[in-house]
PDB file of C-alpha atoms in Angstrom:
ATOM      1  CA  MET A  24      -8.297 116.374 108.938  1.00 34.00           C
ATOM      2  CA  ALA A  25      -9.740 119.104 111.112  1.00 35.00           C
ATOM      3  CA  ALA A  26     -11.988 116.660 112.940  1.00 35.00           C
ATOM      4  CA  HIS A  27      -9.051 114.352 113.556  1.00 34.00           C
ATOM      5  CA  ALA A  28      -6.997 117.213 114.989  1.00 35.00           C
ATOM      6  CA  PHE A  29      -9.869 118.169 117.307  1.00 32.00           C
ATOM      7  CA  SER A  30     -10.123 114.615 118.563  1.00 35.00           C
ATOM      8  CA  ASP A  31      -6.400 114.508 119.296  1.00 39.00           C
ATOM      9  CA  ASP A  32      -6.674 117.752 121.236  1.00 40.00           C
ATOM     10  CA  ASN A  33      -9.454 116.276 123.336  1.00 39.00           C
ATOM     11  CA  TYR A  34      -7.415 113.193 124.158  1.00 36.00           C
ATOM     12  CA  ALA A  35      -4.451 115.363 125.104  1.00 40.00           C
ATOM     13  CA  ALA A  36      -6.643 117.471 127.390  1.00 39.00           C
ATOM     14  CA  GLU A  37      -8.067 114.366 129.099  1.00 41.00           C
ATOM     15  CA  GLU A  38      -4.597 112.902 129.624  1.00 43.00           C
ATOM     16  CA  LEU A  39      -3.395 116.199 131.069  1.00 43.00           C
ATOM     17  CA  ALA A  40      -6.362 116.335 133.461  1.00 53.00           C
ATOM     18  CA  ASP A  41      -5.725 112.752 134.598  1.00 54.00           C
ATOM     19  CA  ASP A  42      -2.058 113.528 135.197  1.00 57.00           C
ATOM     20  CA  ILE A  43      -2.906 116.579 137.309  1.00 66.00           C
ATOM     21  CA  ASP A  44      -5.489 114.658 139.348  1.00 76.00           C
ATOM     22  CA  SER A  45      -2.906 111.966 140.142  1.00 81.00           C
ATOM     23  CA  ARG A  46      -0.690 114.652 141.700  1.00 90.00           C
ATOM     24  CA  LYS A  47      -3.402 116.435 143.675  1.00 92.00           C
ATOM     25  CA  ILE A  48      -4.544 116.295 147.302  1.00 93.00           C
ATOM     26  CA  ILE A  49      -7.407 117.938 149.146  1.00 91.00           C
ATOM     27  CA  VAL A  50      -6.873 119.508 152.559  1.00 94.00           C
ATOM     28  CA  ARG A  51      -9.969 119.960 154.748  1.00 93.00           C
ATOM     29  CA  LEU A  52     -10.759 121.589 158.125  1.00 94.00           C
ATOM     30  CA  LEU A  53      -8.373 124.487 157.572  1.00 96.00           C
ATOM     31  CA  ASP A  54      -8.628 127.381 159.992  1.00 96.00           C
ATOM     32  CA  GLU A  55     -10.451 130.288 158.344  1.00 94.00           C
ATOM     33  CA  ASN A  56      -7.421 132.505 158.956  1.00 95.00           C
ATOM     34  CA  THR A  57      -4.908 130.137 157.361  1.00 96.00           C
ATOM     35  CA  THR A  58      -3.465 131.733 154.240  1.00 96.00           C
ATOM     36  CA  ARG A  59      -2.361 130.302 150.932  1.00 95.00           C
ATOM     37  CA  ASP A  60       1.258 131.179 151.714  1.00 96.00           C
ATOM     38  CA  THR A  61       1.065 129.290 155.018  1.00 97.00           C
ATOM     39  CA  ILE A  62      -0.340 126.221 153.287  1.00 97.00           C
ATOM     40  CA  GLN A  63       2.291 126.299 150.586  1.00 96.00           C
ATOM     41  CA  GLY A  64       5.056 126.803 153.115  1.00 96.00           C
ATOM     42  CA  TYR A  65       3.912 123.788 155.149  1.00 97.00           C
ATOM     43  CA  PHE A  66       3.417 121.299 152.314  1.00 97.00           C
ATOM     44  CA  SER A  67       6.515 122.381 150.383  1.00 96.00           C
ATOM     45  CA  ALA A  68       8.476 120.361 152.942  1.00 95.00           C
ATOM     46  CA  PHE A  69       7.039 117.200 151.343  1.00 95.00           C
ATOM     47  CA  GLY A  70       7.829 118.070 147.730  1.00 95.00           C
ATOM     48  CA  ALA A  71       7.784 120.757 145.057  1.00 95.00           C
ATOM     49  CA  ILE A  72       4.319 122.284 144.593  1.00 96.00           C
ATOM     50  CA  SER A  73       2.953 123.497 141.281  1.00 94.00           C
ATOM     51  CA  ASP A  74      -0.322 124.960 142.585  1.00 94.00           C
ATOM     52  CA  VAL A  75      -2.278 125.753 145.764  1.00 95.00           C
ATOM     53  CA  ASP A  76      -5.983 126.407 145.195  1.00 94.00           C
ATOM     54  CA  LEU A  77      -7.475 127.780 148.428  1.00 95.00           C
ATOM     55  CA  LYS A  78     -11.250 128.001 148.177  1.00 93.00           C
ATOM     56  CA  ILE A  79     -12.799 131.256 149.389  1.00 93.00           C
ATOM     57  CA  ASP A  80     -16.401 132.437 149.678  1.00 91.00           C
ATOM     58  CA  GLU A  81     -18.018 135.526 148.179  1.00 89.00           C
ATOM     59  CA  GLY A  82     -16.879 137.572 151.155  1.00 90.00           C
ATOM     60  CA  GLY A  83     -13.243 136.653 150.600  1.00 91.00           C
ATOM     61  CA  LYS A  84     -13.030 134.286 153.585  1.00 93.00           C
ATOM     62  CA  SER A  85     -11.585 130.793 153.441  1.00 94.00           C
ATOM     63  CA  ARG A  86     -14.096 128.001 153.012  1.00 93.00           C
ATOM     64  CA  GLY A  87     -11.860 125.714 155.048  1.00 94.00           C
ATOM     65  CA  PHE A  88     -10.377 123.547 152.317  1.00 93.00           C
ATOM     66  CA  CYS A  89      -7.950 123.674 149.411  1.00 94.00           C
ATOM     67  CA  PHE A  90      -6.411 121.605 146.637  1.00 93.00           C
ATOM     68  CA  ILE A  91      -2.666 121.197 146.308  1.00 95.00           C
ATOM     69  CA  THR A  92      -0.954 119.898 143.182  1.00 94.00           C
ATOM     70  CA  PHE A  93       2.581 118.524 143.505  1.00 95.00           C
ATOM     71  CA  ASN A  94       5.127 118.251 140.724  1.00 94.00           C
ATOM     72  CA  ASP A  95       5.634 114.597 141.651  1.00 92.00           C
ATOM     73  CA  GLY A  96       2.606 112.557 142.647  1.00 89.00           C
ATOM     74  CA  SER A  97       4.695 109.864 144.325  1.00 91.00           C
ATOM     75  CA  VAL A  98       4.981 111.971 147.493  1.00 93.00           C
ATOM     76  CA  ILE A  99       1.252 111.697 148.164  1.00 93.00           C
ATOM     77  CA  ASP A 100       1.124 108.093 149.422  1.00 90.00           C
ATOM     78  CA  LYS A 101       3.188 108.834 152.536  1.00 91.00           C
ATOM     79  CA  LEU A 102       1.708 112.296 152.918  1.00 92.00           C
ATOM     80  CA  VAL A 103      -1.883 111.129 153.383  1.00 91.00           C
ATOM     81  CA  GLU A 104      -0.873 108.628 156.079  1.00 92.00           C
ATOM     82  CA  GLN A 105       0.549 111.307 158.361  1.00 94.00           C
ATOM     83  CA  THR A 106      -1.051 113.722 160.829  1.00 95.00           C
ATOM     84  CA  HIS A 107      -0.884 117.363 159.790  1.00 97.00           C
ATOM     85  CA  ILE A 108      -1.296 120.443 161.985  1.00 97.00           C
ATOM     86  CA  ILE A 109      -1.436 123.907 160.432  1.00 97.00           C
ATOM     87  CA  ASP A 110      -1.876 127.054 162.531  1.00 96.00           C
ATOM     88  CA  ASN A 111      -2.375 124.891 165.638  1.00 95.00           C
ATOM     89  CA  LYS A 112      -5.242 122.981 164.044  1.00 96.00           C
ATOM     90  CA  GLU A 113      -5.262 119.412 162.793  1.00 95.00           C
ATOM     91  CA  VAL A 114      -6.358 119.194 159.167  1.00 95.00           C
ATOM     92  CA  VAL A 115      -7.541 116.274 157.067  1.00 93.00           C
ATOM     93  CA  VAL A 116      -5.465 115.364 154.031  1.00 93.00           C
ATOM     94  CA  ALA A 117      -6.568 112.946 151.308  1.00 90.00           C
ATOM     95  CA  ARG A 118      -6.067 112.246 147.648  1.00 88.00           C
ATOM     96  CA  ALA A 119      -8.332 114.343 145.466  1.00 85.00           C
ATOM     97  CA  ILE A 120     -10.924 112.277 143.646  1.00 76.00           C
ATOM     98  CA  PRO A 121     -10.062 112.210 139.922  1.00 72.00           C
ATOM     99  CA  TYR A 122     -12.477 114.318 137.908  1.00 65.00           C
ATOM    100  CA  LYS A 123     -13.631 111.357 135.828  1.00 67.00           C
ATOM    101  CA  ASP A 124     -14.645 109.502 139.028  1.00 70.00           C
ATOM    102  CA  ARG A 125     -16.493 112.319 140.802  1.00 75.00           C
ATOM    103  CA  THR A 126     -19.729 111.605 138.988  1.00 84.00           C
ATOM    104  CA  LYS A 127     -19.671 107.863 139.584  1.00 89.00           C
ATOM    105  CA  THR A 128     -21.524 105.853 142.210  1.00 92.00           C
ATOM    106  CA  ASN A 129     -22.442 102.214 142.695  1.00 94.00           C
ATOM    107  CA  LYS A 130     -25.896 103.086 144.061  1.00 96.00           C
ATOM    108  CA  LEU A 131     -29.004 103.428 141.905  1.00 97.00           C
ATOM    109  CA  PHE A 132     -32.307 105.019 142.882  1.00 96.00           C
ATOM    110  CA  VAL A 133     -35.346 103.288 141.387  1.00 96.00           C
ATOM    111  CA  GLY A 134     -38.709 105.030 141.715  1.00 95.00           C
ATOM    112  CA  GLY A 135     -42.252 104.140 140.729  1.00 93.00           C
ATOM    113  CA  LEU A 136     -42.175 100.603 142.146  1.00 93.00           C
ATOM    114  CA  PRO A 137     -45.603  98.990 142.304  1.00 93.00           C
ATOM    115  CA  GLU A 138     -46.382  96.646 145.200  1.00 90.00           C
ATOM    116  CA  SER A 139     -46.904  93.784 142.786  1.00 93.00           C
ATOM    117  CA  LEU A 140     -43.311  93.900 141.533  1.00 94.00           C
ATOM    118  CA  SER A 141     -41.263  91.516 143.652  1.00 94.00           C
ATOM    119  CA  GLU A 142     -37.669  92.013 144.756  1.00 94.00           C
ATOM    120  CA  ASP A 143     -36.695  88.949 142.725  1.00 95.00           C
ATOM    121  CA  GLU A 144     -38.180  90.494 139.580  1.00 96.00           C
ATOM    122  CA  ILE A 145     -36.335  93.741 140.279  1.00 96.00           C
ATOM    123  CA  SER A 146     -33.084  91.868 140.797  1.00 96.00           C
ATOM    124  CA  GLU A 147     -33.558  89.755 137.683  1.00 97.00           C
ATOM    125  CA  PHE A 148     -34.080  92.821 135.502  1.00 97.00           C
ATOM    126  CA  PHE A 149     -31.255  95.018 136.834  1.00 98.00           C
ATOM    127  CA  ASP A 150     -28.783  92.159 136.915  1.00 97.00           C
ATOM    128  CA  GLN A 151     -28.263  92.825 133.198  1.00 97.00           C
ATOM    129  CA  PHE A 152     -26.268  95.942 134.090  1.00 97.00           C
ATOM    130  CA  GLY A 153     -23.912  94.313 136.582  1.00 97.00           C
ATOM    131  CA  THR A 154     -23.601  92.236 139.736  1.00 97.00           C
ATOM    132  CA  ILE A 155     -26.014  93.367 142.459  1.00 97.00           C
ATOM    133  CA  GLU A 156     -24.698  93.524 146.010  1.00 96.00           C
ATOM    134  CA  LYS A 157     -28.036  94.288 147.652  1.00 96.00           C
ATOM    135  CA  ILE A 158     -31.414  95.944 147.185  1.00 96.00           C
ATOM    136  CA  GLU A 159     -32.493  98.415 149.849  1.00 96.00           C
ATOM    137  CA  THR A 160     -36.226  98.910 150.335  1.00 94.00           C
ATOM    138  CA  VAL A 161     -38.064 101.050 152.880  1.00 92.00           C
ATOM    139  CA  ILE A 162     -41.255 100.133 154.764  1.00 91.00           C
ATOM    140  CA  ASP A 163     -43.862 102.820 155.346  1.00 90.00           C
ATOM    141  CA  GLN A 164     -44.428 102.940 159.123  1.00 90.00           C
ATOM    142  CA  ASP A 165     -48.073 103.932 158.715  1.00 90.00           C
ATOM    143  CA  THR A 166     -49.143 101.314 156.172  1.00 91.00           C
ATOM    144  CA  GLN A 167     -46.430  98.706 156.821  1.00 91.00           C
ATOM    145  CA  ARG A 168     -46.077  98.394 153.072  1.00 92.00           C
ATOM    146  CA  ARG A 169     -43.014  98.865 150.916  1.00 93.00           C
ATOM    147  CA  LYS A 170     -42.604 102.418 149.686  1.00 93.00           C
ATOM    148  CA  HIS A 171     -42.638 103.004 145.966  1.00 93.00           C
ATOM    149  CA  PHE A 172     -38.876 103.231 145.548  1.00 95.00           C
ATOM    150  CA  CYS A 173     -35.736 101.301 146.328  1.00 96.00           C
ATOM    151  CA  PHE A 174     -31.962 101.590 146.093  1.00 97.00           C
ATOM    152  CA  ILE A 175     -29.909  99.037 144.208  1.00 97.00           C
ATOM    153  CA  VAL A 176     -26.280  98.729 145.288  1.00 97.00           C
ATOM    154  CA  PHE A 177     -24.025  97.232 142.631  1.00 97.00           C
ATOM    155  CA  THR A 178     -20.505  95.910 143.086  1.00 96.00           C
ATOM    156  CA  SER A 179     -19.208  98.418 140.528  1.00 95.00           C
ATOM    157  CA  THR A 180     -19.873 101.981 139.404  1.00 93.00           C
ATOM    158  CA  GLU A 181     -19.871 100.851 135.778  1.00 95.00           C
ATOM    159  CA  ALA A 182     -23.169  99.047 136.338  1.00 96.00           C
ATOM    160  CA  VAL A 183     -24.899 102.272 137.378  1.00 96.00           C
ATOM    161  CA  GLU A 184     -23.368 104.123 134.425  1.00 94.00           C
ATOM    162  CA  LYS A 185     -24.948 101.542 132.120  1.00 96.00           C
ATOM    163  CA  ALA A 186     -28.301 101.684 133.907  1.00 97.00           C
ATOM    164  CA  VAL A 187     -28.632 105.466 133.505  1.00 96.00           C
ATOM    165  CA  ASN A 188     -26.680 105.889 130.277  1.00 94.00           C
ATOM    166  CA  GLY A 189     -24.136 108.019 132.123  1.00 89.00           C
ATOM    167  CA  LYS A 190     -26.701 110.676 133.089  1.00 90.00           C
ATOM    168  CA  ASN A 191     -26.320 112.643 136.335  1.00 86.00           C
ATOM    169  CA  PRO A 192     -29.174 113.910 138.572  1.00 84.00           C
ATOM    170  CA  PRO A 193     -31.603 115.476 138.001  1.00 83.00           C
ATOM    171  CA  ARG A 194     -31.572 113.598 134.699  1.00 88.00           C
ATOM    172  CA  SER A 195     -32.936 110.083 134.869  1.00 92.00           C
ATOM    173  CA  VAL A 196     -33.720 107.081 132.690  1.00 95.00           C
ATOM    174  CA  VAL A 197     -36.951 105.118 132.509  1.00 96.00           C
ATOM    175  CA  HIS A 198     -36.753 101.318 132.393  1.00 97.00           C
ATOM    176  CA  LYS A 199     -39.742  99.095 131.792  1.00 96.00           C
ATOM    177  CA  ILE A 200     -40.367  95.808 133.576  1.00 95.00           C
ATOM    178  CA  GLY A 201     -43.418  94.280 131.971  1.00 92.00           C
ATOM    179  CA  LYS A 202     -46.069  96.996 132.004  1.00 93.00           C
ATOM    180  CA  PHE A 203     -44.360  98.958 134.772  1.00 95.00           C
ATOM    181  CA  ARG A 204     -42.212 102.016 134.100  1.00 95.00           C
ATOM    182  CA  LEU A 205     -39.453 102.730 136.645  1.00 96.00           C
ATOM    183  CA  GLU A 206     -37.567 106.000 136.957  1.00 95.00           C
ATOM    184  CA  CYS A 207     -33.857 105.455 137.631  1.00 96.00           C
ATOM    185  CA  ARG A 208     -31.113 107.888 138.570  1.00 94.00           C
ATOM    186  CA  LYS A 209     -27.770 107.854 140.325  1.00 93.00           C
ATOM    187  CA  LYS A 210     -27.762 108.106 144.122  1.00 92.00           C
ATOM    188  CA  PHE A 211     -24.816 109.816 145.783  1.00 87.00           C
ATOM    189  CA  PRO A 212     -24.006 110.268 149.503  1.00 81.00           C
ATOM    190  CA  GLU A 213     -25.806 113.255 151.019  1.00 75.00           C
ATOM    191  CA  GLY A 214     -22.627 115.357 151.200  1.00 70.00           C
ATOM    192  CA  HIS A 215     -21.700 114.790 147.554  1.00 74.00           C
ATOM    193  CA  PRO A 216     -21.762 117.997 145.430  1.00 74.00           C
ATOM    194  CA  ILE A 217     -24.138 116.490 142.863  1.00 78.00           C
ATOM    195  CA  GLN A 218     -26.537 115.278 145.563  1.00 77.00           C
ATOM    196  CA  LYS A 219     -26.456 118.672 147.290  1.00 77.00           C
ATOM    197  CA  LYS A 220     -27.151 120.410 143.991  1.00 78.00           C
ATOM    198  CA  PHE A 221     -30.045 118.031 143.300  1.00 77.00           C
ATOM    199  CA  LYS A 222     -31.592 118.750 146.703  1.00 77.00           C
ATOM    200  CA  GLU A 223     -31.212 122.493 146.144  1.00 80.00           C
ATOM    201  CA  MET A 224     -32.979 122.152 142.793  1.00 80.00           C
ATOM    202  CA  ARG A 225     -35.882 120.356 144.474  1.00 77.00           C
ATOM    203  CA  LYS A 226     -36.020 123.061 147.139  1.00 80.00           C
ATOM    204  CA  GLN A 227     -36.219 125.761 144.483  1.00 80.00           C
ATOM    205  CA  GLN A 228     -38.968 123.854 142.705  1.00 76.00           C
ATOM    206  CA  MET A 229     -40.922 123.724 145.935  1.00 77.00           C
ATOM    207  CA  GLU A 230     -40.570 127.478 146.440  1.00 77.00           C
ATOM    208  CA  ILE A 231     -41.554 128.346 142.874  1.00 76.00           C
ATOM    209  CA  TYR A 232     -44.311 125.763 142.441  1.00 67.00           C
ATOM    210  CA  PRO A 233     -45.765 124.981 145.888  1.00 64.00           C
ATOM    211  CA  GLY A 234     -48.222 122.152 145.760  1.00 57.00           C
ATOM    212  CA  PRO A 235     -48.897 118.513 146.617  1.00 49.00           C
ATOM    213  CA  SER A 236     -45.942 116.184 146.949  1.00 45.00           C
ATOM    214  CA  LEU A 237     -46.483 114.151 143.782  1.00 42.00           C
ATOM    215  CA  ASP A 238     -43.900 112.632 141.521  1.00 44.00           C
ATOM    216  CA  THR A 239     -44.192 112.080 137.777  1.00 41.00           C
ATOM    217  CA  PHE A 240     -45.763 108.682 138.409  1.00 41.00           C
ATOM    218  CA  GLY A 241     -48.490 110.162 140.641  1.00 39.00           C
ATOM    219  CA  TYR A 242     -46.947 108.923 143.874  1.00 40.00           C
ATOM    220  CA  SER A 243     -46.009 111.013 146.886  1.00 41.00           C
ATOM    221  CA  TYR A 244     -42.400 111.362 145.720  1.00 45.00           C
ATOM    222  CA  TYR A 245     -41.862 107.675 146.481  1.00 47.00           C
ATOM    223  CA  GLY A 246     -41.703 108.511 150.216  1.00 42.00           C
ATOM    224  CA  TYR A 247     -38.232 109.851 149.484  1.00 46.00           C
ATOM    225  CA  SER A 248     -38.340 112.544 152.179  1.00 40.00           C
ATOM    226  CA  SER A 249     -36.864 110.123 154.704  1.00 35.00           C
ATOM    227  CA  TYR A 250     -33.615 110.318 152.747  1.00 37.00           C
ATOM    228  CA  GLY A 251     -33.250 114.037 153.197  1.00 34.00           C
ATOM    229  CA  TYR A 252     -35.141 115.343 150.180  1.00 35.00           C
ATOM    230  CA  PRO A 253     -37.789 118.072 150.332  1.00 34.00           C
ATOM    231  CA  THR A 254     -41.189 116.620 151.121  1.00 34.00           C
ATOM    232  CA  THR A 255     -43.109 118.816 148.679  1.00 34.00           C
ATOM    233  CA  PHE A 256     -42.494 120.119 145.204  1.00 34.00           C
ATOM    234  CA  GLN A 257     -44.620 120.808 142.166  1.00 34.00           C
ATOM    235  CA  PRO A 258     -43.797 118.065 139.649  1.00 36.00           C
ATOM    236  CA  THR A 259     -42.612 118.916 136.163  1.00 36.00           C
ATOM    237  CA  TYR A 260     -43.904 117.811 132.815  1.00 35.00           C
ATOM    238  CA  PRO A 261     -43.264 114.071 132.707  1.00 36.00           C
ATOM    239  CA  HIS A 262     -41.422 114.052 129.398  1.00 34.00           C
ATOM    240  CA  THR A 263     -38.881 116.652 130.537  1.00 35.00           C
ATOM    241  CA  PHE A 264     -37.551 114.731 133.572  1.00 34.00           C
ATOM    242  CA  GLY A 265     -37.021 117.740 135.784  1.00 36.00           C
ATOM    243  CA  TYR A 266     -36.621 120.546 133.269  1.00 34.00           C
ATOM    244  CA  GLY A 267     -40.179 121.617 132.489  1.00 35.00           C
ATOM    245  CA  GLY A 268     -42.923 123.583 134.210  1.00 36.00           C
ATOM    246  CA  PRO A 269     -45.672 122.394 136.538  1.00 38.00           C
ATOM    247  CA  LEU A 270     -47.418 119.121 135.811  1.00 39.00           C
ATOM    248  CA  ARG A 271     -50.431 119.403 133.547  1.00 38.00           C
ATOM    249  CA  PRO A 272     -53.901 118.120 134.496  1.00 39.00           C
ATOM    250  CA  ASN A 273     -54.514 114.386 134.445  1.00 39.00           C
ATOM    251  CA  SER A 274     -56.189 114.514 131.051  1.00 38.00           C
ATOM    252  CA  GLN A 275     -53.077 116.077 129.505  1.00 39.00           C
ATOM    253  CA  ARG A 276     -50.427 113.910 131.106  1.00 38.00           C
ATOM    254  CA  GLY A 277     -48.052 111.867 129.012  1.00 36.00           C
ATOM    255  CA  ALA A 278     -47.055 108.253 129.398  1.00 35.00           C
ATOM    256  CA  PHE A 279     -45.293 108.821 132.716  1.00 35.00           C
ATOM    257  CA  GLY A 280     -47.782 111.265 134.249  1.00 36.00           C
ATOM    258  CA  TYR A 281     -50.585 108.997 135.379  1.00 33.00           C
ATOM    259  CA  ARG A 282     -51.038 106.420 138.114  1.00 35.00           C
ATOM    260  CA  PRO A 283     -50.204 103.256 136.205  1.00 34.00           C
ATOM    261  CA  TYR A 284     -50.615 100.934 139.183  1.00 33.00           C
TER     262      TYR A 284
END
């Protein structure tokens, strides 16, 4: 009975969160001197407000954006179509992304690609997760060969969720095509909070463990630096996927720590 009650509580919490998200907007490009009272006074003209969450930094200054939750979410549709000026500055107003959707993307990063694995073979394998819109590869300008990674863009976010078992960066999943092991993780836009956090983690790794730019497959981080990632970091133990210490010598590497190609 206790377990059943706990489950019901979880469902109730999720439904409550979804309801709040449906009534919430985000306001960006606020002037740093704009106060919470000013924001509430302005948007109260569109409907009753239950909460104004103005984001501030450690120094107590506005970070330039806030979240506003209305009592009635039906006012948002017209609200986001209008131009809004607060304290003589135009701000950007949009629906807040529901919490359950913030960690979803339709783009998959695939690393460890050998030259011998064709795009058709890649497509044939990953098609099991969902319909593929396109596969993005990158050519190394020095060698004129395909770099050892690609991005797969699906027509739905559900396909990526299946491909990575719902894991978020830095966590990844390894898929095997024939004898080749491919490291897969979600790829978000550069400004996405998860992507920014992932880049910061890589930066910290580089500072703590300076060394050659090798990935867990022995490649030079798949040439990923062209997408805004740090160009050097000391790789972690292969079996920990980003949570261990520096990579052990070749003789001690696990299944994912050697050059398989």
